[in-house]
């Protein structure tokens, strides 16, 4: 009987990419995808450690999966449970303690060793395998070739972060920065396009600090990579995420002027509008540096619209600091954004800073911020009414004969279209909008 796998993914797009690569490894081993945990011989949780809630979710999910494992055991079926990703790197001991029924755990930089790990699990059960090494040789060298799974493809070009923002676990879970060589990235990009992808989103925890070597051993920046990739025939759209404001250089800015394939939407997290808080966060930019970068980018491409991440209630944040964040929102008028209450992460410097902000205050500030962000989001969506936009359709909608896709500005758009149009870019006239999505008719 063919063995089946089920992968559940938490966290960022890098984890989505990793899960796709894990699935490819498993398919090479002869596994097929299961429709649910119930039908899976191997269940993998790809985990996120960024906020307390994300990490706790993993443990509650593991409890549920263990129940299914027991039910399956009564039917004589074996289930292997694996945990991968950022929680493993940070909490391997916690996993052995709280979820001893897990069969293996491997960090985000070592999952390429899955074939050996699964072979070991077959010989010895119980959590005897925990792999949290930061290996010297990058996992990318061992992964199976990345093939298009749809019109949109993720491509990791950089991993890890050297910024050590005082609230953040990523430098500890993903390690220091590593940039993949240019030739390797180009090869993967070409293969993705040859196999059907029309849009590529280059990923990295700090993607614009990319400094991979080219064919002659020369270090190249993200702008160089974007130019080379945009030359690929058949590729229609290019994006990159996530960028660090202080690392946006002039070369990258000119890409937004010169590369028509580069979409007019950029995620550039500021976190806070208060210079005092940005300093305490160890960000290498203040609010005016940030606003200058946005201005330059929008001069390079006047159609460019911004999105961001925000944290409210960082230790020491006063009403005045919070107001500075609202001021930035009113200036940049983000068309989308993610905002979070500060979450204390064990081992990070901010977790032990004095003047932690009360939960109640965090909640109030988050509501105020989100109301403001949503108002700009809705305003922009309304400006799109009646416009014709090219939409890449990625998934089926809830209703029959409906597809959901993304506009150049990353808005979700629903349209009545049959499934032959999946993974294609189609011009759609926007007929209706809400804060979170658009609907339209193909033209
Ligand atoms: N590398 C990216 C994003 C990393 S995590 C960047 O630097 O922008 C995604 C977002 O989670 C961050 O931008 C931040 O807004 C949020 N985040 C990270 N740590 C957090 C914490 N301890 N509490 C609340 N939000 C956090
Ligand atoms: Fe975390 Fe800061 Fe690095 Fe982003 S730049 S991953 S927030 S340490
Ligand atoms: Fe989460 Fe790790 Fe991504 S902590 S946000 S999955 S880098």
PDB file of N, CA and C in Angstrom, residues 157-205:
ATOM      1  N   UNK A 157      15.386  32.659  -1.599  1.00  0.00           N
ATOM      2  CA  UNK A 157      16.705  33.059  -2.096  1.00  0.00           C
ATOM      3  C   UNK A 157      17.656  33.361  -0.941  1.00  0.00           C
ATOM      4  N   UNK A 158      17.086  33.562   0.219  1.00  0.00           N
ATOM      5  CA  UNK A 158      17.869  33.994   1.379  1.00  0.00           C
ATOM      6  C   UNK A 158      17.168  33.425   2.589  1.00  0.00           C
ATOM      7  N   UNK A 159      17.929  33.055   3.597  1.00  0.00           N
ATOM      8  CA  UNK A 159      17.309  32.556   4.818  1.00  0.00           C
ATOM      9  C   UNK A 159      18.101  33.063   6.018  1.00  0.00           C
ATOM     10  N   UNK A 160      17.399  33.241   7.136  1.00  0.00           N
ATOM     11  CA  UNK A 160      18.071  33.687   8.352  1.00  0.00           C
ATOM     12  C   UNK A 160      18.119  35.199   8.444  1.00  0.00           C
ATOM     13  N   UNK A 161      18.548  35.694   9.617  1.00  0.00           N
ATOM     14  CA  UNK A 161      18.544  37.135   9.830  1.00  0.00           C
ATOM     15  C   UNK A 161      19.618  37.524  10.828  1.00  0.00           C
ATOM     16  N   UNK A 162      20.348  38.598  10.521  1.00  0.00           N
ATOM     17  CA  UNK A 162      21.389  39.100  11.430  1.00  0.00           C
ATOM     18  C   UNK A 162      20.939  40.348  12.171  1.00  0.00           C
ATOM     19  N   UNK A 163      19.680  40.705  12.061  1.00  0.00           N
ATOM     20  CA  UNK A 163      19.256  41.999  12.592  1.00  0.00           C
ATOM     21  C   UNK A 163      18.990  41.998  14.094  1.00  0.00           C
ATOM     22  N   UNK A 164      18.600  40.882  14.623  1.00  0.00           N
ATOM     23  CA  UNK A 164      18.342  40.781  16.061  1.00  0.00           C
ATOM     24  C   UNK A 164      17.489  41.924  16.604  1.00  0.00           C
ATOM     25  N   UNK A 165      16.332  42.131  16.010  1.00  0.00           N
ATOM     26  CA  UNK A 165      15.350  43.021  16.623  1.00  0.00           C
ATOM     27  C   UNK A 165      15.063  42.426  18.000  1.00  0.00           C
ATOM     28  N   UNK A 166      14.917  43.279  19.009  1.00  0.00           N
ATOM     29  CA  UNK A 166      14.936  42.765  20.384  1.00  0.00           C
ATOM     30  C   UNK A 166      13.700  41.938  20.755  1.00  0.00           C
ATOM     31  N   UNK A 167      12.657  41.979  19.919  1.00  0.00           N
ATOM     32  CA  UNK A 167      11.438  41.208  20.209  1.00  0.00           C
ATOM     33  C   UNK A 167      11.402  39.864  19.489  1.00  0.00           C
ATOM     34  N   UNK A 168      12.345  39.614  18.573  1.00  0.00           N
ATOM     35  CA  UNK A 168      12.129  38.600  17.539  1.00  0.00           C
ATOM     36  C   UNK A 168      12.938  37.321  17.722  1.00  0.00           C
ATOM     37  N   UNK A 169      12.318  36.185  17.472  1.00  0.00           N
ATOM     38  CA  UNK A 169      12.983  34.883  17.627  1.00  0.00           C
ATOM     39  C   UNK A 169      13.691  34.412  16.352  1.00  0.00           C
ATOM     40  N   UNK A 170      13.391  35.060  15.223  1.00  0.00           N
ATOM     41  CA  UNK A 170      13.851  34.509  13.939  1.00  0.00           C
ATOM     42  C   UNK A 170      15.377  34.287  13.855  1.00  0.00           C
ATOM     43  N   UNK A 171      16.206  35.246  14.322  1.00  0.00           N
ATOM     44  CA  UNK A 171      17.645  34.979  14.228  1.00  0.00           C
ATOM     45  C   UNK A 171      18.061  33.716  15.008  1.00  0.00           C
ATOM     46  N   UNK A 172      17.276  33.360  16.022  1.00  0.00           N
ATOM     47  CA  UNK A 172      17.591  32.161  16.810  1.00  0.00           C
ATOM     48  C   UNK A 172      17.030  30.897  16.162  1.00  0.00           C
ATOM     49  N   UNK A 173      15.896  31.021  15.461  1.00  0.00           N
ATOM     50  CA  UNK A 173      15.302  29.809  14.884  1.00  0.00           C
ATOM     51  C   UNK A 173      15.817  29.531  13.474  1.00  0.00           C
ATOM     52  N   UNK A 174      16.096  30.580  12.719  1.00  0.00           N
ATOM     53  CA  UNK A 174      16.544  30.391  11.329  1.00  0.00           C
ATOM     54  C   UNK A 174      18.040  30.613  11.169  1.00  0.00           C
ATOM     55  N   UNK A 175      18.696  31.047  12.249  1.00  0.00           N
ATOM     56  CA  UNK A 175      20.132  31.252  12.191  1.00  0.00           C
ATOM     57  C   UNK A 175      20.526  32.526  11.471  1.00  0.00           C
ATOM     58  N   UNK A 176      21.834  32.664  11.226  1.00  0.00           N
ATOM     59  CA  UNK A 176      22.326  33.883  10.578  1.00  0.00           C
ATOM     60  C   UNK A 176      22.035  33.821   9.082  1.00  0.00           C
ATOM     61  N   UNK A 177      22.209  34.975   8.433  1.00  0.00           N
ATOM     62  CA  UNK A 177      21.851  35.089   7.013  1.00  0.00           C
ATOM     63  C   UNK A 177      22.657  34.161   6.115  1.00  0.00           C
ATOM     64  N   UNK A 178      21.948  33.575   5.183  1.00  0.00           N
ATOM     65  CA  UNK A 178      22.586  32.795   4.131  1.00  0.00           C
ATOM     66  C   UNK A 178      21.922  33.165   2.812  1.00  0.00           C
ATOM     67  N   UNK A 179      22.719  33.454   1.796  1.00  0.00           N
ATOM     68  CA  UNK A 179      22.163  33.761   0.477  1.00  0.00           C
ATOM     69  C   UNK A 179      22.515  32.647  -0.491  1.00  0.00           C
ATOM     70  N   UNK A 180      21.554  32.170  -1.227  1.00  0.00           N
ATOM     71  CA  UNK A 180      21.828  31.121  -2.217  1.00  0.00           C
ATOM     72  C   UNK A 180      22.568  31.741  -3.421  1.00  0.00           C
ATOM     73  N   UNK A 181      23.456  30.970  -4.050  1.00  0.00           N
ATOM     74  CA  UNK A 181      24.172  31.501  -5.219  1.00  0.00           C
ATOM     75  C   UNK A 181      23.204  31.880  -6.345  1.00  0.00           C
ATOM     76  N   UNK A 182      23.598  32.895  -7.115  1.00  0.00           N
ATOM     77  CA  UNK A 182      22.765  33.401  -8.205  1.00  0.00           C
ATOM     78  C   UNK A 182      22.364  32.286  -9.184  1.00  0.00           C
ATOM     79  N   UNK A 183      23.356  31.475  -9.588  1.00  0.00           N
ATOM     80  CA  UNK A 183      23.086  30.460 -10.613  1.00  0.00           C
ATOM     81  C   UNK A 183      22.022  29.468 -10.140  1.00  0.00           C
ATOM     82  N   UNK A 184      22.106  29.116  -8.855  1.00  0.00           N
ATOM     83  CA  UNK A 184      21.151  28.162  -8.296  1.00  0.00           C
ATOM     84  C   UNK A 184      19.729  28.747  -8.290  1.00  0.00           C
ATOM     85  N   UNK A 185      19.633  30.024  -7.936  1.00  0.00           N
ATOM     86  CA  UNK A 185      18.332  30.693  -7.909  1.00  0.00           C
ATOM     87  C   UNK A 185      17.760  30.797  -9.326  1.00  0.00           C
ATOM     88  N   UNK A 186      18.631  31.176 -10.275  1.00  0.00           N
ATOM     89  CA  UNK A 186      18.165  31.322 -11.664  1.00  0.00           C
ATOM     90  C   UNK A 186      17.675  29.989 -12.222  1.00  0.00           C
ATOM     91  N   UNK A 187      18.402  28.934 -11.898  1.00  0.00           N
ATOM     92  CA  UNK A 187      18.022  27.605 -12.382  1.00  0.00           C
ATOM     93  C   UNK A 187      16.634  27.243 -11.852  1.00  0.00           C
ATOM     94  N   UNK A 188      16.440  27.491 -10.542  1.00  0.00           N
ATOM     95  CA  UNK A 188      15.141  27.169  -9.939  1.00  0.00           C
ATOM     96  C   UNK A 188      14.038  28.033 -10.553  1.00  0.00           C
ATOM     97  N   UNK A 189      14.332  29.313 -10.764  1.00  0.00           N
ATOM     98  CA  UNK A 189      13.329  30.221 -11.337  1.00  0.00           C
ATOM     99  C   UNK A 189      12.938  29.773 -12.742  1.00  0.00           C
ATOM    100  N   UNK A 190      13.937  29.430 -13.566  1.00  0.00           N
ATOM    101  CA  UNK A 190      13.647  28.998 -14.941  1.00  0.00           C
ATOM    102  C   UNK A 190      12.808  27.732 -14.935  1.00  0.00           C
ATOM    103  N   UNK A 191      13.144  26.827 -14.036  1.00  0.00           N
ATOM    104  CA  UNK A 191      12.401  25.567 -13.983  1.00  0.00           C
ATOM    105  C   UNK A 191      10.956  25.808 -13.553  1.00  0.00           C
ATOM    106  N   UNK A 192      10.769  26.720 -12.626  1.00  0.00           N
ATOM    107  CA  UNK A 192       9.406  27.048 -12.181  1.00  0.00           C
ATOM    108  C   UNK A 192       8.591  27.609 -13.348  1.00  0.00           C
ATOM    109  N   UNK A 193       9.203  28.464 -14.142  1.00  0.00           N
ATOM    110  CA  UNK A 193       8.479  29.062 -15.271  1.00  0.00           C
ATOM    111  C   UNK A 193       8.216  28.000 -16.354  1.00  0.00           C
ATOM    112  N   UNK A 194       9.246  27.174 -16.628  1.00  0.00           N
ATOM    113  CA  UNK A 194       9.076  26.109 -17.633  1.00  0.00           C
ATOM    114  C   UNK A 194       7.948  25.166 -17.255  1.00  0.00           C
ATOM    115  N   UNK A 195       7.749  24.956 -15.960  1.00  0.00           N
ATOM    116  CA  UNK A 195       6.722  23.996 -15.544  1.00  0.00           C
ATOM    117  C   UNK A 195       5.389  24.685 -15.237  1.00  0.00           C
ATOM    118  N   UNK A 196       5.264  25.965 -15.528  1.00  0.00           N
ATOM    119  CA  UNK A 196       3.935  26.584 -15.501  1.00  0.00           C
ATOM    120  C   UNK A 196       3.713  27.784 -14.608  1.00  0.00           C
ATOM    121  N   UNK A 197       4.709  28.192 -13.825  1.00  0.00           N
ATOM    122  CA  UNK A 197       4.479  29.364 -12.975  1.00  0.00           C
ATOM    123  C   UNK A 197       4.609  30.648 -13.799  1.00  0.00           C
ATOM    124  N   UNK A 198       3.729  31.600 -13.550  1.00  0.00           N
ATOM    125  CA  UNK A 198       3.805  32.889 -14.234  1.00  0.00           C
ATOM    126  C   UNK A 198       4.205  34.005 -13.264  1.00  0.00           C
ATOM    127  N   UNK A 199       4.107  33.703 -11.967  1.00  0.00           N
ATOM    128  CA  UNK A 199       4.514  34.683 -10.965  1.00  0.00           C
ATOM    129  C   UNK A 199       5.479  34.027  -9.984  1.00  0.00           C
ATOM    130  N   UNK A 200       6.556  34.730  -9.674  1.00  0.00           N
ATOM    131  CA  UNK A 200       7.502  34.223  -8.676  1.00  0.00           C
ATOM    132  C   UNK A 200       7.631  35.254  -7.562  1.00  0.00           C
ATOM    133  N   UNK A 201       7.557  34.758  -6.324  1.00  0.00           N
ATOM    134  CA  UNK A 201       7.749  35.600  -5.154  1.00  0.00           C
ATOM    135  C   UNK A 201       9.048  35.155  -4.474  1.00  0.00           C
ATOM    136  N   UNK A 202      10.067  35.995  -4.561  1.00  0.00           N
ATOM    137  CA  UNK A 202      11.356  35.665  -3.950  1.00  0.00           C
ATOM    138  C   UNK A 202      11.261  35.862  -2.448  1.00  0.00           C
ATOM    139  N   UNK A 203      11.670  34.840  -1.702  1.00  0.00           N
ATOM    140  CA  UNK A 203      11.496  34.888  -0.248  1.00  0.00           C
ATOM    141  C   UNK A 203      12.817  34.970   0.497  1.00  0.00           C
ATOM    142  N   UNK A 204      12.743  35.652   1.618  1.00  0.00           N
ATOM    143  CA  UNK A 204      13.843  35.652   2.569  1.00  0.00           C
ATOM    144  C   UNK A 204      13.367  36.344   3.823  1.00  0.00           C
ATOM    145  N   UNK A 205      13.924  35.978   4.986  1.00  0.00           N
ATOM    146  CA  UNK A 205      13.545  36.669   6.217  1.00  0.00           C
ATOM    147  C   UNK A 205      13.961  38.127   6.128  1.00  0.00           C
TER     148      UNK A 205
END
